[in-house]
Tab-separated table of C-alpha atoms in Angstrom:
chain	number	residue	atom	x	y	z
A	14	MET	CA	5.020	0.852	-1.695
A	15	LEU	CA	3.410	-1.765	-4.074
A	16	PHE	CA	5.062	-4.632	-5.416
A	17	SER	CA	3.507	-3.913	-9.048
A	18	SER	CA	4.978	-0.045	-8.797
A	19	PRO	CA	7.846	1.098	-11.026
A	20	ILE	CA	9.887	2.310	-8.015
A	21	PHE	CA	9.833	-1.478	-6.366
A	22	LEU	CA	10.408	-3.167	-9.543
A	23	PHE	CA	13.225	-1.013	-10.779
A	24	ALA	CA	15.402	0.480	-7.880
A	25	PHE	CA	14.092	-1.697	-4.488
A	26	LEU	CA	14.358	-4.553	-5.711
A	27	PRO	CA	17.203	-4.672	-8.152
A	28	LEU	CA	18.955	-2.608	-5.044
A	29	VAL	CA	17.873	-5.354	-2.348
A	30	LEU	CA	18.815	-8.285	-4.109
A	31	PHE	CA	22.107	-7.041	-5.001
A	32	LEU	CA	22.839	-6.213	-1.536
A	33	TYR	CA	21.521	-9.370	-0.452
A	34	TYR	CA	23.719	-11.192	-2.484
A	35	ILE	CA	26.794	-10.004	-2.038
A	36	ALA	CA	26.914	-9.704	1.716
A	37	PRO	CA	28.415	-12.429	3.725
A	38	LYS	CA	25.854	-15.509	4.872
A	39	ARG	CA	26.357	-14.125	8.349
A	40	MET	CA	25.349	-10.891	7.772
A	41	ARG	CA	21.596	-11.444	5.415
A	42	ASN	CA	19.323	-11.785	7.590
A	43	PHE	CA	20.753	-8.240	9.501
A	44	ILE	CA	20.555	-6.890	5.395
A	45	LEU	CA	16.931	-8.344	5.446
A	46	LEU	CA	15.867	-6.700	8.546
A	47	SER	CA	17.203	-3.830	7.155
A	48	ILE	CA	15.667	-3.514	3.894
A	49	SER	CA	12.344	-5.149	5.465
A	50	LEU	CA	12.091	-2.111	8.418
A	51	LEU	CA	12.940	0.417	5.316
A	52	PHE	CA	10.070	-1.144	2.834
A	53	TYR	CA	7.883	-0.515	5.466
A	54	ALA	CA	9.525	3.328	6.254
A	55	CYS	CA	8.327	4.344	2.415
A	56	GLY	CA	4.760	3.904	3.664
A	57	GLU	CA	4.455	4.295	7.227
A	58	VAL	CA	7.112	6.123	8.050
A	59	PHE	CA	5.594	7.780	11.382
A	60	TYR	CA	4.514	4.226	12.490
A	61	VAL	CA	7.845	2.541	11.742
A	62	ALA	CA	7.524	2.844	16.143
A	63	VAL	CA	4.348	0.483	16.342
A	64	MET	CA	5.823	-2.075	14.624
A	65	LEU	CA	9.167	-2.031	17.032
A	66	VAL	CA	6.756	-1.639	19.733
A	67	SER	CA	4.947	-4.839	18.735
A	68	ILE	CA	8.366	-6.675	18.256
A	69	MET	CA	9.606	-6.002	21.807
A	70	LEU	CA	6.342	-6.571	22.765
A	71	ASN	CA	6.295	-10.189	21.743
A	72	TYR	CA	9.977	-10.708	22.330
A	73	LEU	CA	9.759	-10.320	26.117
A	74	THR	CA	6.077	-12.022	26.080
A	75	GLY	CA	8.198	-15.022	24.633
A	76	LEU	CA	10.955	-15.046	26.769
A	77	LEU	CA	8.860	-14.526	30.053
A	78	VAL	CA	6.392	-17.791	28.525
A	79	GLY	CA	9.047	-19.747	27.582
A	80	PHE	CA	11.026	-19.277	30.725
A	81	ASN	CA	8.083	-20.130	33.203
A	82	LEU	CA	6.652	-23.049	31.150
A	83	ASP	CA	8.342	-25.876	33.168
A	84	HIS	CA	8.417	-24.896	36.439
A	85	PHE	CA	5.616	-22.301	36.438
A	86	PRO	CA	2.509	-22.919	34.044
A	87	LYS	CA	0.914	-20.850	36.044
A	88	ARG	CA	3.076	-18.011	35.071
A	89	ALA	CA	3.695	-18.500	31.746
A	90	GLN	CA	-0.550	-18.409	31.449
A	91	LEU	CA	-0.665	-15.559	32.697
A	92	PHE	CA	2.341	-14.191	30.818
A	93	LEU	CA	0.333	-14.953	27.584
A	94	ILE	CA	-3.051	-13.622	28.548
A	95	ILE	CA	-1.245	-10.566	29.221
A	96	GLY	CA	0.576	-10.335	25.840
A	97	VAL	CA	-2.170	-11.415	23.941
A	98	THR	CA	-4.361	-8.995	25.313
A	99	LEU	CA	-1.739	-6.022	24.615
A	100	ASN	CA	-1.683	-7.520	20.887
A	101	LEU	CA	-5.187	-6.926	20.327
A	102	CYS	CA	-5.118	-3.749	22.488
A	103	LEU	CA	-2.442	-2.248	19.851
A	104	LEU	CA	-4.545	-3.463	17.045
A	105	VAL	CA	-7.568	-1.960	18.210
A	106	SER	CA	-6.377	1.859	19.137
A	107	PHE	CA	-5.508	2.087	15.814
A	108	LYS	CA	-7.917	-0.349	13.294
A	109	TYR	CA	-11.490	-0.325	15.879
A	110	ALA	CA	-11.065	2.641	18.642
A	111	ASN	CA	-12.874	5.169	15.579
A	112	PHE	CA	-15.469	2.810	14.913
A	113	ILE	CA	-15.933	1.926	18.442
A	114	VAL	CA	-16.541	5.515	19.215
A	115	ASP	CA	-18.944	6.487	16.285
A	116	ASN	CA	-21.458	3.664	17.681
A	117	ILE	CA	-21.177	4.370	21.253
A	118	ASN	CA	-22.010	7.994	20.266
A	119	LYS	CA	-25.026	6.599	18.187
A	120	LEU	CA	-26.355	5.131	21.298
A	121	LEU	CA	-25.751	8.450	23.169
A	122	GLU	CA	-27.576	10.489	20.816
A	123	LEU	CA	-30.470	7.825	22.352
A	124	ILE	CA	-30.950	8.924	25.459
A	125	ASP	CA	-29.564	13.134	25.139
A	126	ILE	CA	-25.892	12.062	26.049
A	127	GLY	CA	-23.089	14.422	24.465
A	128	SER	CA	-20.762	12.410	22.285
A	129	VAL	CA	-16.772	11.520	22.703
A	130	ASP	CA	-14.570	13.538	20.621
A	131	LEU	CA	-11.954	11.305	18.428
A	132	ALA	CA	-9.761	12.443	15.967
A	133	PRO	CA	-9.669	10.195	12.978
A	134	VAL	CA	-6.925	7.292	14.250
A	135	HIS	CA	-4.672	6.395	10.850
A	136	LEU	CA	-4.967	2.651	10.042
A	137	PRO	CA	-0.674	1.741	9.952
A	138	LEU	CA	-0.298	-0.619	6.728
A	139	GLY	CA	0.016	-4.182	7.787
A	140	ILE	CA	-1.138	-4.007	11.331
A	141	SER	CA	-3.666	-6.841	11.077
A	142	PHE	CA	-1.265	-9.057	9.295
A	143	PHE	CA	1.968	-8.686	11.268
A	144	THR	CA	-0.125	-8.629	14.444
A	145	PHE	CA	-1.539	-12.365	14.005
A	146	GLN	CA	2.200	-13.232	12.698
A	147	ALA	CA	3.405	-12.025	16.458
A	148	LEU	CA	0.484	-13.917	18.170
A	149	SER	CA	1.485	-16.770	16.262
A	150	TYR	CA	4.984	-16.735	17.838
A	151	VAL	CA	3.860	-16.376	21.439
A	152	VAL	CA	1.465	-19.100	21.192
A	153	ASP	CA	3.606	-21.218	19.807
A	154	VAL	CA	5.769	-21.143	22.402
A	155	TYR	CA	3.757	-21.195	25.397
A	156	ARG	CA	2.142	-24.895	23.489
A	157	LYS	CA	5.881	-25.626	23.198
A	158	GLU	CA	5.979	-25.949	19.440
A	159	VAL	CA	9.120	-23.635	19.329
A	160	PRO	CA	11.713	-22.691	22.259
A	161	PRO	CA	11.945	-18.582	22.654
A	162	GLN	CA	13.477	-16.687	20.483
A	163	LYS	CA	16.623	-15.383	22.242
A	164	ASN	CA	17.890	-13.178	19.018
A	165	ILE	CA	15.810	-10.263	18.788
A	166	PHE	CA	17.082	-9.306	15.206
A	167	ASP	CA	15.627	-13.095	13.817
A	168	LEU	CA	12.244	-12.053	16.029
A	169	ALA	CA	11.971	-8.636	14.326
A	170	LEU	CA	12.689	-9.910	10.614
A	171	PHE	CA	9.915	-12.836	10.993
A	172	VAL	CA	7.482	-9.465	11.665
A	173	THR	CA	8.858	-7.128	9.829
A	174	LEU	CA	9.811	-9.691	6.147
A	175	PHE	CA	8.837	-7.291	3.766
A	176	PRO	CA	7.993	-9.569	1.129
A	177	GLN	CA	4.775	-10.770	3.440
A	178	LEU	CA	4.737	-7.439	5.343
A	179	ILE	CA	1.757	-5.634	4.205
A	180	ALA	CA	-0.710	-7.807	2.601
A	181	GLY	CA	0.372	-11.597	3.347
A	182	PRO	CA	-0.104	-14.152	3.125
A	183	ILE	CA	-0.038	-14.615	6.998
A	184	VAL	CA	3.440	-16.528	8.562
A	185	ARG	CA	3.387	-18.360	11.162
A	186	TYR	CA	6.569	-18.397	13.485
A	187	HIS	CA	7.141	-22.765	13.587
A	188	ASP	CA	6.554	-22.454	9.436
A	189	ILE	CA	9.618	-20.470	8.961
A	190	VAL	CA	11.823	-20.508	12.605
A	191	ASN	CA	14.434	-22.923	11.086
A	192	GLN	CA	14.619	-20.912	7.633
A	193	PHE	CA	15.914	-17.843	9.424
A	194	LYS	CA	18.719	-19.916	10.937
A	195	GLU	CA	19.827	-22.249	7.100
A	196	ARG	CA	17.676	-21.313	3.936
A	197	PHE	CA	18.644	-22.824	0.617
A	198	HIS	CA	19.401	-20.630	-2.174
A	199	SER	CA	19.960	-22.058	-5.808
A	200	THR	CA	19.631	-20.552	-9.243
A	201	ALA	CA	16.737	-23.057	-10.447
A	202	LYS	CA	15.011	-21.699	-7.376
A	203	PHE	CA	15.448	-18.212	-8.066
A	204	ALA	CA	14.389	-18.485	-11.130
A	205	GLU	CA	11.844	-20.340	-9.865
A	206	GLY	CA	11.100	-17.275	-7.724
A	207	ILE	CA	11.000	-14.998	-10.839
A	208	GLU	CA	8.449	-17.174	-12.694
A	209	ARG	CA	6.106	-16.574	-9.586
A	210	PHE	CA	6.594	-13.055	-9.384
A	211	ILE	CA	5.879	-12.339	-13.203
A	212	PHE	CA	2.459	-14.823	-12.965
A	213	GLY	CA	1.519	-12.610	-9.601
A	214	LEU	CA	2.880	-9.226	-11.517
A	215	ALA	CA	0.607	-10.195	-14.111
A	216	LYS	CA	-2.730	-11.530	-12.433
A	217	LYS	CA	-2.994	-8.004	-10.928
A	218	MET	CA	-1.746	-5.709	-14.044
A	219	LEU	CA	-3.499	-7.571	-16.625
A	220	ILE	CA	-6.505	-9.179	-14.980
A	221	ALA	CA	-7.249	-7.353	-11.363
A	222	ASN	CA	-6.882	-4.033	-12.386
A	223	PRO	CA	-9.788	-3.824	-15.077
A	224	MET	CA	-11.926	-6.123	-13.232
A	225	GLY	CA	-11.234	-3.104	-10.569
A	226	GLN	CA	-12.187	-0.337	-12.888
A	227	VAL	CA	-15.495	-1.665	-13.934
A	228	THR	CA	-16.440	-2.876	-11.133
A	229	ASP	CA	-15.792	0.996	-9.897
A	230	VAL	CA	-17.717	2.205	-12.683
A	231	VAL	CA	-20.801	-0.038	-11.953
A	232	PHE	CA	-20.422	0.672	-8.027
A	233	ALA	CA	-20.678	4.441	-8.564
A	234	LEU	CA	-23.585	4.495	-10.313
A	235	LYS	CA	-26.945	5.530	-8.637
A	236	ASN	CA	-29.520	2.923	-7.890
A	237	SER	CA	-31.871	4.282	-10.525
A	238	GLU	CA	-29.455	3.945	-12.904
A	239	LEU	CA	-28.097	0.587	-11.827
A	240	THR	CA	-30.360	-2.167	-13.967
A	241	SER	CA	-29.940	-5.966	-12.681
A	242	PRO	CA	-27.703	-7.551	-15.782
A	243	ILE	CA	-25.119	-4.484	-14.641
A	244	ALA	CA	-25.354	-4.804	-11.027
A	245	TRP	CA	-24.610	-8.894	-12.310
A	246	ILE	CA	-21.553	-7.582	-14.352
A	247	GLY	CA	-20.731	-5.531	-11.396
A	248	ILE	CA	-20.051	-8.423	-8.874
A	249	ILE	CA	-18.902	-10.418	-10.984
A	250	ALA	CA	-16.319	-8.359	-12.022
A	251	TYR	CA	-15.345	-7.805	-8.484
A	252	ALA	CA	-15.156	-11.209	-7.084
A	253	LEU	CA	-12.656	-11.814	-10.400
A	254	GLN	CA	-11.035	-8.292	-9.300
A	255	ILE	CA	-10.590	-9.151	-5.530
A	256	TYR	CA	-9.145	-13.615	-6.504
A	257	PHE	CA	-6.497	-12.063	-8.856
A	258	ASP	CA	-5.379	-8.633	-6.740
A	259	PHE	CA	-4.933	-10.297	-3.629
A	260	SER	CA	-3.881	-14.148	-5.258
A	261	GLY	CA	-1.761	-12.223	-6.970
A	262	TYR	CA	-0.274	-10.504	-4.380
A	263	SER	CA	0.395	-13.450	-2.879
A	264	ASP	CA	2.227	-15.735	-5.773
A	265	MET	CA	4.717	-11.954	-6.036
A	266	ALA	CA	5.170	-12.418	-1.894
A	267	ILE	CA	5.751	-16.661	-2.151
A	268	GLY	CA	8.299	-15.522	-5.470
A	269	LEU	CA	9.787	-13.107	-3.538
A	270	GLY	CA	10.474	-15.437	-1.074
A	271	LYS	CA	11.938	-17.430	-2.784
A	272	MET	CA	14.501	-14.892	-4.408
A	273	PHE	CA	15.880	-14.991	-1.063
A	274	GLY	CA	15.525	-18.280	-0.254
A	275	PHE	CA	12.440	-18.585	1.764
A	276	GLU	CA	9.516	-20.922	1.639
A	277	PHE	CA	6.261	-19.516	2.447
A	278	LEU	CA	3.124	-22.268	2.136
A	279	GLU	CA	-0.010	-21.174	-0.706
A	280	ASN	CA	-2.133	-19.023	0.010
A	281	PHE	CA	-4.726	-19.587	-3.067
A	282	ASN	CA	-5.824	-22.715	-4.432
A	283	TYR	CA	-8.319	-22.083	-6.613
A	284	PRO	CA	-11.663	-21.153	-4.281
A	285	TYR	CA	-14.252	-20.405	-6.962
A	286	ILE	CA	-13.966	-24.312	-8.073
A	287	SER	CA	-15.350	-24.977	-4.975
A	288	THR	CA	-18.385	-26.949	-4.049
A	289	SER	CA	-19.387	-25.947	-0.654
A	290	VAL	CA	-18.890	-23.277	1.495
A	291	ARG	CA	-16.553	-24.955	3.686
A	292	GLU	CA	-14.419	-26.237	0.440
A	293	PHE	CA	-14.193	-22.017	-0.258
A	294	TRP	CA	-12.446	-21.827	3.168
A	295	ARG	CA	-9.841	-24.383	2.061
A	296	ARG	CA	-9.298	-22.577	-0.255
A	297	TRP	CA	-9.597	-18.776	0.043
A	298	HIS	CA	-6.439	-17.059	1.915
A	299	ILE	CA	-5.503	-19.847	3.154
A	300	SER	CA	-3.478	-18.686	5.428
A	301	LEU	CA	-5.977	-17.157	7.057
A	302	SER	CA	-9.045	-19.562	7.791
A	303	THR	CA	-5.558	-21.884	9.000
A	304	TRP	CA	-4.431	-19.170	11.726
A	305	PHE	CA	-8.499	-19.044	12.536
A	306	ARG	CA	-8.657	-23.050	12.611
A	307	ASP	CA	-5.618	-23.546	14.962
A	308	TYR	CA	-5.853	-20.571	16.958
A	309	VAL	CA	-9.276	-19.830	17.337
A	310	TYR	CA	-11.533	-22.501	16.350
A	311	ILE	CA	-9.665	-25.878	17.627
A	312	PRO	CA	-8.902	-24.265	21.372
A	313	LEU	CA	-13.112	-23.000	21.362
A	314	GLY	CA	-13.594	-27.219	21.132
A	315	GLY	CA	-13.885	-27.061	17.312
A	316	SER	CA	-15.961	-30.153	16.180
A	317	ARG	CA	-15.293	-32.205	19.364
A	318	VAL	CA	-18.068	-30.197	21.515
A	319	GLY	CA	-22.215	-30.299	21.405
A	320	PRO	CA	-24.098	-29.047	18.017
A	321	VAL	CA	-24.583	-26.182	19.717
A	322	ARG	CA	-20.885	-25.165	20.871
A	323	VAL	CA	-20.342	-25.947	17.264
A	324	TYR	CA	-22.089	-23.295	15.749
A	325	VAL	CA	-21.423	-21.041	18.366
A	326	ASN	CA	-17.493	-21.741	17.844
A	327	LEU	CA	-18.110	-21.339	13.842
A	328	PHE	CA	-19.927	-18.206	14.241
A	329	THR	CA	-17.496	-16.816	16.372
A	330	VAL	CA	-15.052	-17.515	13.947
A	331	PHE	CA	-16.764	-16.178	11.223
A	332	VAL	CA	-17.505	-12.943	13.204
A	333	LEU	CA	-13.982	-12.264	14.036
A	334	THR	CA	-13.023	-13.289	10.338
A	335	GLY	CA	-15.476	-10.269	9.588
A	336	ILE	CA	-13.936	-7.818	11.600
A	337	TRP	CA	-10.458	-8.790	10.982
A	338	HIS	CA	-10.831	-7.430	7.347
A	339	GLY	CA	-12.205	-4.194	8.945
A	340	ALA	CA	-14.253	-1.846	11.404
A	341	SER	CA	-17.479	-1.705	9.783
A	342	TRP	CA	-20.777	-3.630	9.962
A	343	ASN	CA	-20.984	-4.258	6.433
A	344	PHE	CA	-17.700	-6.841	7.115
A	345	LEU	CA	-19.408	-8.273	10.618
A	346	VAL	CA	-22.487	-8.886	7.847
A	347	TRP	CA	-20.124	-10.463	5.788
A	348	GLY	CA	-18.209	-12.436	7.791
A	349	LEU	CA	-22.187	-13.401	10.040
A	350	PHE	CA	-23.165	-14.524	6.556
A	351	HIS	CA	-20.722	-17.443	5.486
A	352	GLY	CA	-20.856	-18.210	9.128
A	353	VAL	CA	-24.471	-18.983	8.256
A	354	PHE	CA	-24.192	-21.204	5.330
A	355	LEU	CA	-20.752	-22.954	7.470
A	356	ALA	CA	-23.471	-23.942	10.334
A	357	CYS	CA	-25.955	-24.984	7.584
A	358	GLU	CA	-23.624	-26.714	6.049
A	359	HIS	CA	-22.675	-28.711	9.415
A	360	ALA	CA	-26.155	-29.385	10.145
A	361	GLY	CA	-26.218	-31.812	7.212
A	362	PHE	CA	-27.350	-29.072	4.509
A	363	SER	CA	-23.556	-29.872	2.839
A	364	LYS	CA	-25.038	-33.542	2.367
A	365	VAL	CA	-28.285	-32.283	0.113
A	366	VAL	CA	-25.720	-30.203	-1.868
A	367	SER	CA	-23.416	-33.191	-2.369
A	368	ARG	CA	-26.266	-35.060	-3.817
A	369	LEU	CA	-26.575	-32.123	-6.590
A	370	TRP	CA	-25.298	-32.217	-9.958
A	371	LYS	CA	-21.686	-31.139	-9.816
A	372	PRO	CA	-22.527	-28.232	-11.983
A	373	LEU	CA	-25.509	-26.918	-9.432
A	374	GLN	CA	-23.006	-27.860	-6.613
A	375	HIS	CA	-20.337	-25.016	-8.080
A	376	PHE	CA	-23.467	-22.815	-8.558
A	377	TYR	CA	-24.444	-22.601	-5.540
A	378	LEU	CA	-21.635	-21.864	-3.901
A	379	LEU	CA	-20.860	-19.451	-6.420
A	380	PHE	CA	-23.977	-17.559	-6.057
A	381	VAL	CA	-23.206	-17.480	-1.872
A	382	VAL	CA	-19.885	-16.079	-2.501
A	383	LEU	CA	-21.055	-13.396	-5.032
A	384	ILE	CA	-23.810	-12.469	-2.452
A	385	SER	CA	-21.600	-12.213	0.361
A	386	TRP	CA	-18.821	-10.178	-1.956
A	387	VAL	CA	-21.817	-7.439	-2.430
A	388	PHE	CA	-21.369	-6.426	1.782
A	389	PHE	CA	-17.405	-6.972	1.242
A	390	LYS	CA	-17.297	-4.279	-1.128
A	391	ALA	CA	-20.228	-1.944	-0.775
A	392	GLU	CA	-19.085	1.630	1.871
A	393	ASN	CA	-21.900	0.798	4.514
A	394	LEU	CA	-24.923	-1.743	4.690
A	395	GLY	CA	-27.818	0.058	2.979
A	396	LEU	CA	-25.800	0.573	-0.085
A	397	ALA	CA	-25.268	-2.932	-0.124
A	398	ILE	CA	-28.882	-3.958	0.308
A	399	ASP	CA	-29.706	-1.519	-2.467
A	400	TYR	CA	-27.331	-3.071	-4.385
A	401	LEU	CA	-28.516	-6.621	-3.584
A	402	SER	CA	-31.772	-5.103	-4.553
A	403	SER	CA	-31.093	-4.146	-8.134
A	404	MET	CA	-29.549	-7.436	-8.613
A	405	PHE	CA	-32.631	-8.863	-7.673
A	406	ASN	CA	-35.454	-6.644	-8.913
A	407	PRO	CA	-37.092	-7.763	-11.456
A	408	TYR	CA	-38.569	-4.457	-12.941
A	409	LYS	CA	-34.968	-3.783	-13.496
A	410	PHE	CA	-33.932	-6.812	-15.900
A	411	GLN	CA	-33.197	-4.638	-18.406
A	412	PHE	CA	-29.770	-4.580	-21.000
A	413	PRO	CA	-29.581	-0.957	-21.960
A	414	THR	CA	-27.319	-1.519	-24.608
A	415	ALA	CA	-25.661	2.255	-24.506
A	416	GLN	CA	-24.925	1.534	-21.011
A	417	LEU	CA	-23.133	-1.524	-21.335
A	418	THR	CA	-21.648	-0.077	-24.426
A	419	SER	CA	-20.063	3.211	-22.178
A	420	LEU	CA	-18.896	0.959	-18.845
A	421	ILE	CA	-17.364	-1.912	-20.740
A	422	SER	CA	-14.192	-1.579	-23.104
A	423	ASN	CA	-13.879	-4.746	-25.163
A	424	GLU	CA	-10.292	-5.120	-23.168
A	425	ALA	CA	-13.096	-5.802	-20.075
A	426	ILE	CA	-14.955	-8.217	-22.304
A	427	TYR	CA	-11.181	-10.214	-22.899
A	428	VAL	CA	-10.376	-10.304	-19.555
A	429	PHE	CA	-13.779	-11.216	-18.312
A	430	VAL	CA	-13.720	-14.418	-20.160
A	431	ILE	CA	-9.434	-14.530	-19.981
A	432	GLY	CA	-10.226	-14.172	-15.764
A	433	CYS	CA	-13.027	-16.394	-16.177
A	434	ILE	CA	-10.807	-19.124	-17.251
A	435	LEU	CA	-7.558	-18.883	-15.182
A	436	ALA	CA	-9.912	-18.979	-12.246
A	437	THR	CA	-9.725	-22.464	-12.656
A	438	PRO	CA	-7.142	-24.806	-13.074
A	439	ILE	CA	-6.980	-25.227	-16.790
A	440	PHE	CA	-4.213	-23.865	-17.451
A	441	PRO	CA	-1.766	-25.720	-15.225
A	442	TRP	CA	-4.094	-29.053	-16.308
A	443	LEU	CA	-3.058	-28.470	-20.062
A	444	ALA	CA	0.232	-27.561	-19.143
A	445	GLN	CA	1.085	-30.505	-17.186
A	446	LYS	CA	-0.903	-32.742	-20.066
A	447	VAL	CA	1.524	-30.772	-22.666
A	448	PHE	CA	4.900	-31.447	-20.563
A	449	GLN	CA	4.167	-34.909	-19.804
A	450	GLY	CA	3.914	-36.133	-23.531
A	451	THR	CA	7.295	-34.047	-23.882
A	452	SER	CA	9.403	-35.495	-20.798
A	453	GLU	CA	9.739	-39.039	-22.518
A	454	LYS	CA	10.692	-36.609	-26.033
A	455	SER	CA	14.102	-36.074	-27.426
A	456	GLY	CA	16.330	-33.337	-25.357
A	457	TYR	CA	15.299	-30.501	-27.978
A	458	THR	CA	11.680	-31.041	-27.508
A	459	GLN	CA	12.339	-30.091	-23.943
A	460	PHE	CA	14.206	-27.964	-24.446
A	461	SER	CA	11.891	-26.271	-27.216
A	462	MET	CA	8.962	-26.566	-24.307
A	463	ALA	CA	11.414	-24.855	-21.770
A	464	GLY	CA	12.212	-21.921	-23.753
A	465	SER	CA	8.344	-21.728	-25.841
A	466	LYS	CA	8.152	-21.338	-21.036
A	467	VAL	CA	10.396	-18.034	-21.288
A	468	ILE	CA	9.201	-16.431	-23.721
A	469	LEU	CA	5.397	-16.797	-21.655
A	470	ILE	CA	6.752	-15.290	-19.189
A	471	THR	CA	8.299	-12.835	-20.816
A	472	PHE	CA	5.539	-11.568	-22.885
A	473	LEU	CA	3.391	-11.789	-19.943
A	474	LEU	CA	6.306	-9.781	-17.669
A	475	LEU	CA	6.134	-7.061	-21.004
A	476	LEU	CA	2.582	-6.721	-21.085
A	477	ALA	CA	2.628	-5.691	-17.182
A	478	MET	CA	5.353	-3.455	-18.100
A	479	LEU	CA	3.068	-1.921	-20.048
A	480	LYS	CA	0.135	-1.704	-18.287
A	481	ILE	CA	1.871	-0.417	-15.958
A	482	ALA	CA	3.661	2.731	-17.967
A	483	ALA	CA	0.029	3.446	-19.195
A	484	SER	CA	-2.537	3.341	-16.729
A	485	THR	CA	-2.790	5.545	-13.691
A	486	TYR	CA	-5.088	3.561	-12.005
A	487	ASN	CA	-3.483	0.403	-9.652
A	488	PRO	CA	-5.133	-0.252	-6.419
A	489	PHE	CA	-4.227	-2.680	-4.084
A	490	ILE	CA	-7.798	-3.523	-1.831
A	491	TYR	CA	-5.744	-5.355	0.650
A	492	PHE	CA	-3.747	-2.884	2.027
A	493	ARG	CA	-6.859	-1.338	4.020
A	494	PHE	CA	-6.759	-4.982	5.934
């Protein structure tokens, strides 16, 4: 069930809010847990069992690790290893089994040995997200950052909490554990949550979806029909689509969290204004990059070891980052591509980049990211290479006016321009200047500014609703992860 679907907006969410706020305080966590399981069952009715197995596995692992830490540390370490292994086995079984078998069969064909038969394995929604959240819990218990959770219902709520269950942000246990016991509710916070949700909904419906339609049409063209300018338009449109799609969904999740009293950490911070790949990953999918930093990169030694080990650590993290996104060689190449540039920047290339004129630094980052998105979007490596060849083929540098007109509507052009502007912090900067300028003025002026904000939010909501009603095109890129 998408947050941008009519059934969620007009039936599920109002009912959940009603039940939550009429319930006694002591029952609210149980209400949220029940609703979260129902929310997941709406999309994955037969795979709720997988989530329940994950909850029970990590509940027992947390208890066994926590109860043995002080007196039997080796035993606690063993239970941690077993728990992490079982979590990863669960993830691999559903997400990577077919990929592994397909590649084994290709090797077996080379030596004339019969292939291994494996029926297609369904990928449960959000399994990568809730598995990583569960792993953060057992590791935090082992590190003594949190005590083991004795209330299985609170741990289940942590794993299943519906605002961030399907697509993040990845919430770590130590960041949210205290909010299960006590969290702050207020009219102002609820209003802030509504505002954040509407902004996210507008990002998704008014920018990501129109850009997605352009992207899908361009990537569906045959290689013989794809000219260089159209290829560049297609990948820039995809860069805008994936950013506004995912950041919009994160905004909706953060807004929903506020409506229920939770505070989730930010997941995006205008990544396309970065001047290096390192900075990009501090701004893009922050919850994932910090998860890999804290649970993989630093435990491997981080940057405190010798140069060779640092490069090995970087490549390990980005191989895993690529694989986390999907069972495909494309994602592995995408991760390695970023890993190569991060290693180069760590080796000293960042100093060269930092001496460049500022716009050239931005150009460098955007060039790298756009090339990498080709591997992320294309269905396989062959198609990705063909697409890249069209982007850089001087003999394909033609502007077929008729083709451009048929592919790109006036709406797409307007959205393209607006998306490029909103991918930078220009709007928040202008808003801050305006509100600072009115903060010392009369109460009437401040009231007028607040009224203008309400009008803007209402206008965006109406536009998003019209888009939902008028269009059947409503994909969500990160559902497959």
